[in-house]
XYZ file of C-alpha atoms in Angstrom:
684
model
C -83.197 72.631 38.243
C -84.747 73.408 41.605
C -82.620 74.510 44.491
C -83.598 71.410 46.496
C -82.523 69.077 43.723
C -79.152 70.858 43.542
C -78.723 70.426 47.342
C -79.480 66.619 46.984
C -76.678 66.420 44.322
C -74.004 68.017 46.575
C -71.232 65.866 48.195
C -68.662 67.326 50.540
C -65.546 65.185 51.056
C -62.269 65.713 53.119
C -59.137 63.922 52.033
C -57.377 63.216 55.411
C -54.642 60.881 56.576
C -50.954 60.840 57.267
C -48.337 62.766 55.277
C -47.008 61.230 52.071
C -50.192 59.035 51.751
C -50.783 60.766 48.355
C -53.876 62.870 49.151
C -52.921 65.755 46.902
C -52.110 63.425 44.096
C -55.460 61.666 44.701
C -57.334 64.921 44.505
C -55.524 65.687 41.269
C -56.574 62.318 39.876
C -60.166 62.783 40.905
C -60.368 66.267 39.303
C -58.823 65.024 36.077
C -60.933 61.796 35.777
C -64.104 63.829 36.279
C -63.081 66.411 33.652
C -62.601 69.303 36.091
C -59.093 69.783 34.778
C -57.653 69.012 31.384
C -54.242 67.849 32.489
C -52.912 66.377 35.700
C -50.315 68.327 37.784
C -47.851 66.678 40.131
C -46.523 67.566 43.553
C -42.985 67.115 42.330
C -43.598 69.722 39.579
C -45.448 72.120 41.921
C -48.392 72.487 39.635
C -51.282 70.734 41.419
C -54.606 72.496 41.922
C -54.469 72.078 45.799
C -50.952 72.720 46.724
C -50.886 76.126 45.086
C -49.031 78.085 47.830
C -45.399 78.898 47.095
C -44.359 77.538 50.522
C -46.105 74.241 49.794
C -44.362 73.971 46.408
C -41.052 74.394 48.092
C -41.800 72.037 50.966
C -43.177 69.301 48.627
C -46.175 68.656 50.824
C -49.371 70.291 51.957
C -49.433 72.965 54.662
C -52.962 74.147 54.324
C -56.296 72.687 53.499
C -57.425 73.565 49.980
C -60.867 73.393 48.285
C -61.639 72.111 44.680
C -64.738 70.758 43.080
C -65.846 68.480 40.272
C -69.017 66.879 38.767
C -69.542 63.177 38.223
C -72.606 60.986 37.719
C -74.933 63.962 38.173
C -73.318 64.836 41.533
C -71.215 67.896 42.389
C -68.386 66.802 44.604
C -66.530 69.398 46.809
C -63.049 68.131 47.757
C -61.052 69.459 50.764
C -57.470 68.331 50.538
C -55.711 68.543 53.892
C -52.114 68.410 55.256
C -51.108 64.976 56.696
C -48.190 65.637 59.041
C -49.125 65.911 62.719
C -47.665 69.427 63.010
C -50.377 70.722 60.651
C -53.252 68.855 62.219
C -55.159 72.093 62.935
C -55.925 72.566 59.244
C -57.141 68.951 58.838
C -59.290 68.915 61.973
C -60.889 72.250 60.986
C -61.764 70.884 57.453
C -63.884 68.164 59.109
C -66.315 70.865 60.031
C -67.077 71.525 56.391
C -67.770 68.053 55.128
C -70.159 65.086 55.457
C -67.602 62.412 54.324
C -64.031 61.771 55.350
C -61.838 59.741 52.958
C -59.077 58.499 55.197
C -56.174 57.893 52.694
C -53.720 55.150 53.772
C -50.325 54.576 52.168
C -50.048 50.948 51.101
C -46.320 51.107 51.669
C -46.336 52.364 55.207
C -49.711 51.278 56.573
C -51.447 52.788 59.634
C -49.653 55.890 60.784
C -50.285 58.535 63.420
C -52.732 60.687 61.471
C -54.519 57.592 60.050
C -55.780 56.691 63.506
C -56.208 60.281 64.598
C -58.380 61.344 61.723
C -60.496 58.136 61.833
C -61.189 58.917 65.525
C -62.136 62.620 64.958
C -64.211 61.887 61.976
C -66.049 59.290 63.865
C -66.607 61.708 66.783
C -68.173 64.164 64.413
C -70.472 61.472 63.031
C -69.093 61.701 59.496
C -69.390 59.034 56.927
C -65.944 57.402 56.685
C -64.212 55.494 53.947
C -60.685 54.072 53.956
C -58.826 54.489 50.729
C -55.599 52.456 50.225
C -53.424 54.385 47.777
C -50.211 53.334 46.004
C -51.473 49.758 45.500
C -49.046 49.292 42.571
C -46.066 50.260 44.585
C -43.146 47.822 45.372
C -43.077 45.865 48.663
C -46.693 46.242 49.537
C -48.649 43.554 51.489
C -52.313 44.409 50.923
C -53.813 41.473 52.657
C -51.792 42.204 55.748
C -52.818 45.890 55.624
C -56.509 45.048 55.222
C -56.207 42.772 58.377
C -54.512 45.595 60.310
C -57.226 48.058 59.259
C -60.001 45.717 60.456
C -58.219 44.965 63.719
C -57.619 48.671 64.388
C -60.910 50.206 63.286
C -63.430 47.324 63.570
C -65.048 44.512 61.659
C -67.258 47.065 59.947
C -64.367 47.845 57.617
C -65.176 45.826 54.541
C -63.876 45.590 51.077
C -65.921 47.576 48.464
C -63.517 46.624 45.636
C -60.333 44.641 45.076
C -57.195 45.296 43.143
C -56.365 43.066 40.134
C -53.491 42.534 37.707
C -50.862 43.873 40.066
C -52.891 46.974 40.963
C -53.378 47.973 37.357
C -57.091 47.607 37.767
C -59.806 47.455 40.477
C -62.681 45.011 40.666
C -65.933 46.078 42.248
C -67.393 43.519 44.612
C -70.874 44.806 45.653
C -72.771 43.918 42.459
C -70.643 40.982 41.328
C -69.915 37.797 43.081
C -67.029 36.441 41.101
C -63.984 37.667 39.169
C -60.156 37.791 39.454
C -58.300 39.838 42.065
C -54.708 40.117 43.406
C -55.793 38.687 46.765
C -58.740 37.403 48.652
C -61.910 36.091 46.994
C -64.292 38.363 45.124
C -67.105 36.027 46.138
C -66.097 36.157 49.854
C -65.805 39.965 49.826
C -69.159 40.180 48.067
C -70.766 37.860 50.618
C -69.324 39.795 53.669
C -70.573 43.067 52.323
C -74.128 41.725 51.636
C -74.340 40.220 55.184
C -73.372 43.624 56.720
C -75.780 45.674 54.509
C -78.938 43.599 54.980
C -78.755 44.014 58.713
C -79.984 47.495 58.235
C -83.331 46.348 56.709
C -85.342 43.761 58.764
C -87.593 42.822 55.793
C -84.673 42.395 53.389
C -82.767 40.449 56.049
C -85.711 38.124 56.576
C -86.070 37.537 52.837
C -82.239 36.931 52.547
C -82.159 34.325 55.308
C -85.207 32.606 53.945
C -84.351 32.083 50.256
C -80.533 32.664 50.443
C -80.538 34.644 47.155
C -78.624 37.884 46.908
C -80.822 40.984 46.831
C -80.755 43.120 43.754
C -78.783 46.262 43.433
C -81.854 48.387 43.832
C -82.832 46.682 47.077
C -79.326 47.125 48.491
C -78.919 50.867 47.738
C -81.069 52.219 50.638
C -79.658 49.832 53.308
C -76.151 50.465 52.049
C -76.564 54.203 52.481
C -78.062 53.695 55.947
C -75.138 51.480 57.063
C -72.660 53.988 55.707
C -74.178 56.935 57.489
C -74.617 55.051 60.758
C -70.946 53.943 60.827
C -72.150 50.310 60.579
C -70.126 50.049 57.312
C -66.663 51.640 56.583
C -65.849 50.728 52.908
C -62.271 49.885 52.039
C -61.306 51.001 48.520
C -58.107 50.600 46.486
C -56.520 53.148 44.223
C -53.364 54.245 42.536
C -53.611 57.930 42.302
C -50.536 57.936 40.151
C -51.833 55.583 37.414
C -55.491 56.237 37.880
C -56.442 52.790 38.839
C -59.608 52.656 41.015
C -60.342 56.375 40.467
C -63.519 55.925 38.373
C -64.769 53.423 41.027
C -64.066 55.931 43.817
C -65.809 58.760 42.008
C -68.833 56.495 41.491
C -68.951 55.584 45.091
C -68.786 59.350 46.141
C -71.460 60.302 43.573
C -74.007 57.565 44.304
C -73.421 56.428 47.878
C -71.947 59.294 49.915
C -74.300 61.497 51.869
C -75.694 64.778 50.576
C -76.289 67.684 52.962
C -79.664 66.467 53.978
C -78.263 63.063 54.977
C -75.172 64.160 56.872
C -74.819 64.850 60.544
C -75.148 68.626 61.097
C -73.396 70.245 64.043
C -75.557 71.380 66.936
C -76.163 75.119 66.871
C -77.136 76.851 70.103
C -79.517 79.649 70.594
C -79.248 81.846 73.700
C -77.373 84.721 75.323
C -73.959 84.218 76.907
C -74.330 83.139 80.567
C -78.058 82.357 80.058
C -79.917 79.223 79.106
C -78.896 77.881 75.699
C -81.140 75.771 73.567
C -79.718 73.343 70.919
C -81.207 73.118 67.502
C -80.258 71.429 64.348
C -79.687 73.358 61.072
C -81.980 72.381 58.299
C -80.426 72.099 54.845
C -83.547 74.007 53.469
C -82.878 76.727 50.846
C -85.893 78.705 52.032
C -84.922 79.010 55.718
C -82.879 81.952 57.074
C -79.147 81.613 56.586
C -76.807 79.861 58.872
C -73.147 79.290 57.903
C -69.947 78.413 59.829
C -66.411 79.614 59.100
C -63.902 76.845 59.250
C -60.903 78.480 57.503
C -59.340 81.956 57.396
C -56.738 82.995 54.874
C -54.645 86.156 55.062
C -54.251 86.800 51.373
C -51.779 89.482 50.253
C -54.188 90.654 47.491
C -57.719 89.881 48.742
C -57.086 90.665 52.445
C -58.879 88.415 54.996
C -60.669 85.601 53.167
C -63.237 83.457 55.174
C -64.047 79.979 53.976
C -67.228 78.560 55.245
C -70.082 75.988 54.929
C -73.678 77.057 54.394
C -75.728 74.815 56.690
C -79.130 76.401 56.116
C -80.780 78.864 53.801
C -79.588 80.398 50.541
C -76.667 82.903 50.853
C -76.876 85.481 48.093
C -74.566 88.074 46.921
C -75.348 91.524 48.349
C -77.104 89.934 51.421
C -76.788 91.381 54.920
C -75.186 89.110 57.296
C -74.357 89.218 61.091
C -71.381 87.637 62.628
C -72.297 85.829 65.863
C -73.749 88.206 68.355
C -72.750 91.363 66.466
C -75.627 93.959 66.175
C -74.359 95.483 63.010
C -74.540 93.506 59.706
C -72.062 93.602 56.789
C -72.881 93.409 53.105
C -71.744 90.441 51.139
C -70.262 92.406 48.261
C -68.753 89.353 46.553
C -69.438 85.652 46.907
C -66.916 83.013 45.784
C -66.536 79.334 45.092
C -62.873 78.109 45.378
C -61.022 75.960 42.972
C -57.559 75.847 44.461
C -56.194 79.320 44.288
C -58.928 80.520 41.783
C -61.818 82.431 43.338
C -64.922 81.999 41.043
C -67.528 84.609 41.789
C -71.084 83.310 42.114
C -74.546 84.765 42.793
C -75.577 82.406 45.569
C -74.653 79.455 47.649
C -76.963 76.665 48.771
C -77.102 74.521 51.955
C -74.151 72.210 51.999
C -72.060 74.477 49.701
C -68.567 75.575 50.644
C -67.782 79.179 49.724
C -65.756 82.284 50.633
C -66.089 85.940 51.222
C -63.260 88.391 51.308
C -62.290 91.678 52.949
C -64.691 91.394 55.937
C -62.513 92.196 58.935
C -65.282 91.237 61.514
C -65.221 87.574 60.496
C -63.104 85.293 62.590
C -62.243 81.583 62.526
C -65.091 79.410 63.959
C -67.559 82.305 63.508
C -71.322 81.714 62.842
C -72.743 83.839 60.059
C -76.519 84.376 59.835
C -79.152 86.749 58.488
C -81.721 86.613 61.340
C -82.492 89.912 62.968
C -84.535 88.198 65.602
C -81.950 85.552 66.635
C -78.627 87.249 67.193
C -77.399 84.882 69.853
C -76.623 81.861 67.704
C -73.398 80.038 68.124
C -71.666 76.620 67.809
C -69.593 74.691 70.324
C -66.055 75.741 69.610
C -64.001 73.307 67.570
C -61.561 71.186 69.639
C -57.919 71.375 68.795
C -54.775 69.951 70.402
C -53.005 72.529 72.653
C -49.927 74.034 71.010
C -46.994 73.199 73.272
C -43.909 73.545 71.153
C -42.491 77.013 71.578
C -39.926 79.488 70.392
C -39.060 82.982 71.679
C -38.717 85.350 68.698
C -37.305 88.915 68.280
C -36.663 90.997 65.225
C -33.218 91.338 63.874
C -33.876 94.950 62.859
C -34.642 97.488 65.496
C -37.968 99.200 64.862
C -39.575 96.102 63.326
C -41.401 95.149 66.545
C -44.734 96.458 65.488
C -44.444 94.679 62.106
C -43.607 91.488 63.992
C -46.729 91.722 66.061
C -48.925 92.514 63.075
C -47.539 89.543 61.008
C -47.799 87.040 64.020
C -51.421 88.318 64.341
C -52.120 87.319 60.666
C -50.524 83.904 61.165
C -52.477 83.249 64.307
C -55.631 84.335 62.538
C -55.218 81.632 60.035
C -54.170 78.673 62.286
C -56.126 77.647 65.421
C -53.152 75.718 66.617
C -50.629 78.615 66.395
C -50.634 81.063 69.259
C -48.698 84.108 70.239
C -47.778 84.980 73.806
C -46.306 88.008 75.229
C -44.516 87.581 78.545
C -43.724 90.976 80.117
C -41.796 89.459 83.091
C -39.148 87.911 80.824
C -39.640 90.457 77.900
C -40.339 87.500 75.582
C -42.617 87.148 72.618
C -43.306 83.402 72.284
C -44.852 81.549 69.388
C -46.281 78.057 70.046
C -47.382 75.445 67.657
C -47.775 71.648 67.409
C -44.157 70.817 66.693
C -40.762 72.084 65.539
C -41.814 71.637 61.804
C -44.957 73.691 62.388
C -42.898 76.534 63.925
C -40.286 76.350 61.182
C -42.997 76.643 58.539
C -44.249 79.842 60.277
C -40.746 81.341 60.282
C -40.258 80.479 56.696
C -43.500 82.245 55.841
C -42.530 85.271 57.771
C -39.192 85.472 55.911
C -40.572 84.495 52.510
C -44.041 86.218 52.186
C -43.562 89.008 54.598
C -39.745 89.691 54.354
C -39.216 89.802 58.051
C -36.174 88.057 59.499
C -36.275 87.114 63.244
C -33.886 85.473 65.757
C -35.213 82.594 67.931
C -34.175 80.923 71.187
C -35.835 78.459 73.420
C -38.627 80.140 75.487
C -38.955 80.026 79.206
C -41.019 76.931 80.078
C -44.474 77.904 81.268
C -44.073 76.732 84.723
C -46.767 77.447 87.323
C -46.657 78.032 91.072
C -49.236 76.828 93.558
C -49.670 76.151 97.249
C -49.967 72.877 99.083
C -51.584 73.980 102.358
C -53.858 76.762 103.749
C -52.407 79.929 105.262
C -53.440 83.335 106.454
C -51.774 86.710 106.341
C -52.407 90.392 106.820
C -50.720 93.480 105.487
C -51.129 97.123 106.493
C -50.041 99.659 103.876
C -49.645 103.033 105.457
C -47.849 105.936 103.811
C -47.653 109.613 104.882
C -45.931 112.157 102.619
C -46.910 115.559 104.014
C -50.384 115.822 102.485
C -53.108 113.260 102.195
C -51.777 109.789 103.084
C -52.512 106.221 101.995
C -53.961 103.610 104.316
C -55.354 100.058 103.724
C -55.277 96.880 105.626
C -56.126 93.404 104.311
C -56.550 90.141 106.063
C -56.914 87.120 103.780
C -56.793 83.346 103.746
C -55.533 81.124 100.889
C -56.331 77.456 100.208
C -55.072 75.116 97.470
C -57.445 74.009 94.766
C -57.382 70.895 92.652
C -55.050 70.920 89.536
C -56.693 72.803 86.711
C -59.452 74.467 88.820
C -57.707 77.906 88.552
C -58.023 80.961 90.710
C -60.998 81.942 92.846
C -61.512 85.216 94.762
C -63.962 85.462 97.557
C -65.148 88.594 99.467
C -66.127 87.489 102.979
C -65.677 90.754 104.669
C -68.414 91.665 107.267
C -69.568 94.983 108.628
C -67.846 97.110 106.113
C -64.375 96.628 107.484
C -63.212 97.090 103.878
C -65.756 99.231 102.036
C -67.076 97.440 98.922
C -65.723 100.262 96.723
C -62.214 99.159 97.669
C -62.662 95.364 97.070
C -61.909 95.538 93.303
C -58.648 97.183 94.233
C -57.825 94.348 96.669
C -58.515 91.821 93.969
C -56.413 93.820 91.534
C -53.488 93.618 93.935
C -54.015 89.933 94.519
C -53.984 89.210 90.780
C -50.910 91.280 90.324
C -49.031 89.205 92.824
C -50.240 85.942 91.250
C -49.277 87.013 87.738
C -45.704 87.972 88.897
C -45.114 84.783 90.903
C -43.655 84.441 94.346
C -41.327 81.434 94.269
C -39.652 81.657 90.871
C -41.489 84.339 89.011
C -44.206 82.201 87.351
C -48.047 82.587 87.511
C -49.570 81.257 90.686
C -52.613 79.134 89.982
C -55.096 76.774 91.501
C -55.777 78.518 94.687
C -58.665 80.261 96.451
C -58.165 83.576 98.110
C -60.656 84.710 100.759
C -60.556 88.241 102.085
C -62.221 88.169 105.543
C -61.187 91.315 107.339
C -59.376 94.585 107.085
C -59.276 98.267 108.022
C -59.664 101.543 106.295
C -59.363 105.221 107.124
C -61.961 107.868 106.484
C -59.427 110.236 104.876
C -56.405 108.148 103.832
C -58.278 104.971 102.683
C -57.549 104.822 98.978
C -57.677 102.293 96.096
C -53.836 102.279 95.597
C -53.386 101.508 99.349
C -55.757 98.428 99.095
C -54.101 97.354 95.914
C -50.718 97.254 97.594
C -52.109 95.670 100.771
C -53.795 92.904 98.755
C -50.666 92.243 96.745
C -48.288 92.096 99.784
C -50.769 90.137 101.928
C -51.239 87.342 99.294
C -47.404 87.097 98.809
C -46.872 86.631 102.506
C -49.677 83.971 102.622
C -48.224 82.043 99.667
C -44.721 81.999 101.307
C -46.323 80.436 104.329
C -48.363 77.825 102.479
C -45.490 75.669 101.342
C -45.536 76.777 97.675
C -44.294 74.451 94.872
C -43.514 74.754 91.270
C -45.515 72.879 88.651
C -44.264 71.952 85.180
C -46.292 71.084 82.037
C -46.335 67.372 81.312
C -47.167 66.323 77.735
C -48.477 63.078 76.407
C -46.137 61.964 73.640
C -46.842 59.513 70.873
C -43.977 58.311 68.695
C -44.225 56.233 65.570
C -40.968 54.650 64.589
C -39.426 51.481 63.228
C -39.562 48.503 65.688
C -35.823 48.210 65.745
C -35.526 51.685 67.300
C -37.915 51.143 70.238
C -35.160 50.248 72.802
C -33.186 53.410 71.964
C -36.213 55.656 72.085
C -37.586 54.431 75.379
C -34.074 54.854 76.872
C -33.940 58.276 75.600
C -37.346 59.195 76.965
C -36.393 57.855 80.346
C -33.282 60.067 80.372
C -35.592 63.004 79.887
C -37.559 62.193 83.006
C -40.221 60.602 80.915
C -42.072 57.245 81.431
C -43.598 54.839 78.933
C -47.426 54.180 79.246
C -47.565 51.596 76.379
C -46.333 50.285 73.064
C -48.339 48.958 70.206
C -47.591 47.410 66.818
C -48.828 49.209 63.719
C -47.781 46.509 61.264
C -45.144 47.151 58.493
C -42.418 46.914 61.120
C -43.717 50.142 62.828
C -44.492 50.646 66.543
C -46.143 53.360 68.462
C -44.642 54.338 71.803
C -46.885 56.242 74.161
C -45.601 58.042 77.138
C -45.515 61.172 79.314
C -42.605 63.529 79.556
C -41.920 67.058 80.924
C -42.208 69.702 78.176
C -38.947 71.199 79.446
C -37.082 68.022 78.303
C -38.209 68.254 74.581
C -36.407 71.360 73.253
C -34.198 69.380 70.880
C -36.389 66.269 70.449
C -37.086 66.673 66.749
C -33.374 66.460 65.817
C -32.832 63.627 68.411
C -35.707 61.567 66.971
C -34.300 61.986 63.515
C -30.903 60.786 64.692
C -32.215 57.746 66.590
C -34.504 56.585 63.742
C -32.533 57.529 60.665
C -35.233 60.116 59.818
C -38.042 57.527 59.862
C -39.692 58.568 63.154
C -42.540 61.083 63.846
C -44.166 62.184 66.988
C -46.882 64.345 68.368
C -47.463 65.843 71.684
C -50.561 67.042 73.534
C -50.819 68.769 76.907
C -51.585 66.229 79.627
C -51.369 67.959 83.059
C -49.277 69.978 85.359
C -47.110 68.157 87.951
C -44.706 69.148 90.694
C -41.083 69.651 89.589
C -38.369 67.750 91.409
C -37.073 69.672 94.559
C -33.607 70.188 93.157
C -35.048 71.810 89.973
C -37.281 73.942 92.116
C -34.310 75.166 94.096
C -32.436 76.111 90.859
C -35.280 78.038 89.449
C -36.020 79.792 92.779
C -32.353 80.794 93.032
C -32.425 82.310 89.511
C -35.521 84.340 90.438
C -33.823 85.639 93.611
C -30.721 86.642 91.671
C -32.828 88.467 89.112
C -34.769 90.216 91.862
C -31.457 91.317 93.440
C -30.141 92.609 89.995
C -33.316 94.721 89.696
């Protein structure tokens, strides 16, 4: 079989959606029905292909994305199973970079949830083919007609039934090629007609014929416009399955094999060619096996036995074992000693990977998350726009229980951060804190459990200092002369500078406006160093000063005593005096919060948010008795929110936060924080 034919037979599919929708069980059902595995595992027993990590087995849900493959109807289907809880969204969002199709799995019992909407949005933004798969159709207390109505209302009229459940969810009836039959709800004929009407709009000639004679086009005539509608987002199929019993699984496999896009039909990400800081030119990767290799790393695993494992998608060319590859702009290549396909935890060595294939390499330290791999000696400045992730805001300060384990702590945290784009580690010298940040309390607890379980490191935690910022509200000028004489050569430097506030989020700007050599150019980096030292240490309450412009416009030096250290001190002291004169204020991080909870709890939740200095920006029904509450609240008020939400909703609520902006803190709080800083300075 030719390489090009093999590429045309590839399908790459991500299973995404909210937690407990049954994605891992669905992956298991697809693998079993296609013959890839001889017996089905279960999440409860901890023996599924995709949830193979010990921590996942203990938790009873996915924590990481996992890759497995199968063959069906002549197609090779690559499945990426992803976590569904908002705290682990980083793994799910990264997986979208490796696929052409997103199967958004919806729990028939709970309906549209936070990650349902979020993953529909992100998959649409990436131009992926999207399909809605309603799982657990045979469960008790499900209202499938209402759920279909909610899906169409939420995601558009292009969401159309591709099949229907029958006999209490024991079977599924296909509606594209048949216009009658029995189903549990709706009319097969009506679903068939709606689907045909939507598909023929993609083919003018077929549409004209359809309108003229009124007869249904044949299956052969519908295939091409169906695929076109699917790829353009003009059609989002709704399919029904019971991953537990296997109902609808053969139909879903058939749809993936015959209608989902192959690598040549997908929407490749825009690569860029050009040096950093220079003009960049966008170009599309071509899924051509004969072109030079382009691949993108969308997952990193710190494996205790294999070392660093990089999981990637080949977008162009044929990647072969023993090839020489470059990482981004690196000038020195590395050799691909081993090349793997992944089947859960199993790493199957292969000789080559074609465009559209997902694979892995191990023990290559140069490879990082989001890296571009290529084999072109002539084009070493190839890169992708970085993947976009929510900003990790939930934090914990950590310290080792055992003295002497500090270096081990940093090494382990480095490995955890390497794997997860939404987990960051911060070191704050001013407070002597090591702070880990993630997408929520559950996210951070999972990291701590991994440190204790896999790496055998116990740590103590406490709430971190909130990342307040300082800024100024009006312009001011100041000068400072540093003069020191100690018997021998002295130190002399004088700096005159002006500060001005900048808009929120614009950061720091340093301008050298000195004329006539009043401060020799050789000393200007020292002045800037001193300014930056002052801004990093804070002036009002010990927090970083941001969003201001500093212009140095005059100064003095001395032919003998003018020294870098003198201008560093003068720059630091001058900017501190200017900030104190510029009506400084403290800023606090405000987060956008989205809470999904039972409708009966809305009053308690909105009252609780108001008591945390938050305000509600909107509420929206999600059906199934669920409501979404959107609002904004200071991050400082959310330290105990996970437990409070659990208490108020009886464990049925979930939430996610994203950084929104910085805003001025109330005057009383600013006074409290400033007083603590002054007391600490006095102690020191």
